Amino acid sequence: MQPNRTVTETEFKQRQQSVTLEGIVEESVKVNYTDVGSGPPIVLLHGIPTWSYLYQAVIPQLEEEYRVIVPDLLGYGYSDQRDRFDRSLHVQAKMVIKLMEHLELEQVHLAAHDIGGGVGLILALEEPDRINKLVLSNTVAYDSWPIEEMLMVGHPSWKNKSLQDMKDFLSKGYNEVFAEREQLTDTFLEGITAPYLHEEGKVSLVRNAAALNTNHTTALTPKLSDIQHSVLLLWGTQDPWQPVETGEMLEKDLPNSELVRINHSAHWVPQEAPDMLAAEIKRFI
């Protein structure tokens, strides 16, 4: 398999737009997002420790048929990184709704990865009319998270680590948990880590990790059967962090769901298997 052409961080960031939103936390916050293409709107949500750049190889495959909106979650990427607000799943869900209101979107399809999937489950339960179809990729659910590495980074002492320490930690996470090695290009690794390799970004990632709370998904567990949306579960089966068994549990608990296993991918499905991810999204929608 030949690697897809990797967009640089600079190229990706140049296409982003920025908006100041209110009503999410106590003060107004900046949200950066990509908004390209035309057609039925689909929102893509990333996880930790990434940003919307995770979808750099997926967006071009969707934008010819869909209006593709890809925000940086609060505290992530080039959205607000100030050390003065909550970054929990419920706050991120509010951000998605406020961004939809800003863009005058009543309903969207939603595709989400990692903690973005936890946000997607919250939205499906709390704002069901806002979500059409739901795609979850190697998502957090039940008590599958936070993983040990994120618990470590979330300790306040990590704000005192050097930028080199943070770079080494992030690089290790990609190098060790990437099944499709040819897709882990130097350009992608530089782009996906860039927002966290300065002082404010480093501290922001520590706060993002500190906000991870398994109670936010265990509270959803008895309600999963209430989700009536059509749900596609796309799972990289070589993922040691969010194993495919979690996807199998979700397939049983979500009444209108189907599980598609991606056997050649580990955790980073949008970069490891972008062609299959985009194709499955198109088929499902």
Coordinates of C-alpha atoms in Angstrom, one line a residue, residues 90-219:
H90 CA -19.9 17.3 28.1
V91 CA -18.2 20.7 27.3
Q92 CA -17.0 19.4 24.0
A93 CA -20.6 18.3 23.2
K94 CA -21.8 21.8 24.0
M95 CA -19.1 23.2 21.6
V96 CA -20.4 21.0 18.8
I97 CA -23.9 22.3 19.2
K98 CA -22.8 25.9 19.5
L99 CA -20.7 25.5 16.3
M100 CA -23.7 24.0 14.5
E101 CA -25.8 27.0 15.6
H102 CA -23.1 29.4 14.3
L103 CA -23.1 27.5 11.0
E104 CA -26.9 27.4 11.0
L105 CA -27.0 23.6 10.8
E106 CA -30.0 21.9 12.3
Q107 CA -28.8 18.4 11.8
V108 CA -25.5 16.6 10.8
H109 CA -24.1 13.2 10.3
L110 CA -21.3 12.7 12.9
A111 CA -18.1 10.6 12.5
A112 CA -15.9 10.5 15.6
H113 CA -12.7 8.9 16.8
D114 CA -11.4 8.1 20.4
I115 CA -12.9 10.6 22.9
G116 CA -14.7 12.3 20.0
G117 CA -16.8 9.1 20.0
G118 CA -17.7 9.7 23.6
V119 CA -18.9 13.1 22.6
G120 CA -20.9 11.5 19.8
L121 CA -22.7 9.2 22.2
I122 CA -23.5 12.1 24.5
L123 CA -25.0 14.0 21.6
A124 CA -27.0 11.1 20.4
L125 CA -28.6 10.8 23.8
E126 CA -28.9 14.5 24.8
E127 CA -29.4 16.1 21.4
P128 CA -30.9 13.3 19.3
D129 CA -32.6 15.5 16.7
R130 CA -29.2 17.2 15.9
I131 CA -27.6 13.9 14.8
N132 CA -28.6 12.0 11.7
K133 CA -26.3 9.0 11.3
L134 CA -23.4 8.2 13.7
V135 CA -20.0 6.7 12.9
L136 CA -17.7 5.7 15.8
S137 CA -14.1 4.7 15.2
N138 CA -12.1 3.1 18.1
T139 CA -14.1 5.2 20.5
V140 CA -14.0 5.4 24.2
A141 CA -17.0 3.8 25.9
Y142 CA -17.9 2.1 29.2
D143 CA -14.8 2.1 31.4
S144 CA -12.3 1.6 28.6
W145 CA -10.5 4.8 29.3
P146 CA -8.5 6.8 30.2
I147 CA -5.6 4.7 29.3
E148 CA -2.5 4.6 31.5
E149 CA -0.5 6.9 29.4
M150 CA -3.1 9.6 29.5
L151 CA -3.5 9.3 33.3
M152 CA 0.2 9.9 33.5
V153 CA 0.2 13.0 31.3
G154 CA -2.9 14.4 33.2
H155 CA -0.9 14.6 36.4
P156 CA -0.2 18.3 37.2
S157 CA 3.5 17.6 37.4
W158 CA 3.6 17.1 33.6
K159 CA 3.3 20.8 33.0
N160 CA 6.9 21.0 34.3
K161 CA 8.2 18.6 31.6
S162 CA 10.3 20.0 28.8
L163 CA 9.0 20.4 25.3
Q164 CA 11.4 17.7 24.3
D165 CA 9.9 15.3 26.8
M166 CA 6.4 16.0 25.4
K167 CA 7.7 15.5 21.8
D168 CA 9.3 12.2 22.8
F169 CA 6.1 11.0 24.5
L170 CA 3.8 11.9 21.6
S171 CA 6.2 10.4 19.0
K172 CA 6.4 7.2 21.0
G173 CA 2.6 6.9 21.1
Y174 CA 2.4 7.0 17.3
N175 CA 5.5 4.9 16.6
E176 CA 4.5 2.1 18.9
V177 CA 0.7 1.9 18.0
F178 CA 0.6 2.3 14.2
A179 CA -0.1 -0.9 12.2
E180 CA 0.2 0.7 8.8
R181 CA 3.8 2.0 9.2
E182 CA 4.0 3.5 5.7
Q183 CA 1.2 6.0 6.7
L184 CA 3.2 7.3 9.6
T185 CA 5.1 9.8 7.5
D186 CA 7.5 12.4 9.0
T187 CA 5.1 15.1 7.7
F188 CA 2.1 13.6 9.5
L189 CA 4.1 13.1 12.8
E190 CA 5.3 16.7 12.7
G191 CA 1.8 18.0 11.9
I192 CA -0.1 16.0 14.5
T193 CA 2.2 16.9 17.3
A194 CA 2.9 20.6 16.4
P195 CA 0.1 22.3 18.5
Y196 CA 1.5 20.8 21.7
L197 CA 5.2 21.6 21.3
H198 CA 5.1 25.1 22.7
E199 CA 4.5 26.0 26.4
E200 CA 0.8 26.9 26.2
G201 CA 0.1 23.9 24.0
K202 CA 2.0 21.6 26.3
V203 CA 0.1 22.7 29.4
S204 CA -3.2 22.5 27.4
L205 CA -2.6 18.9 26.6
V206 CA -1.9 18.2 30.3
R207 CA -5.2 19.8 31.1
N208 CA -6.9 17.9 28.3
A209 CA -5.7 14.6 29.8
A210 CA -6.7 15.7 33.3
A211 CA -10.3 16.2 32.0
L212 CA -10.6 12.6 30.9
N213 CA -13.3 11.0 33.2
T214 CA -14.5 7.4 32.8
N215 CA -17.7 8.3 34.7
H216 CA -18.8 10.3 31.7
T217 CA -19.2 7.1 29.6
T218 CA -20.1 4.7 32.4
A219 CA -23.1 7.0 33.1

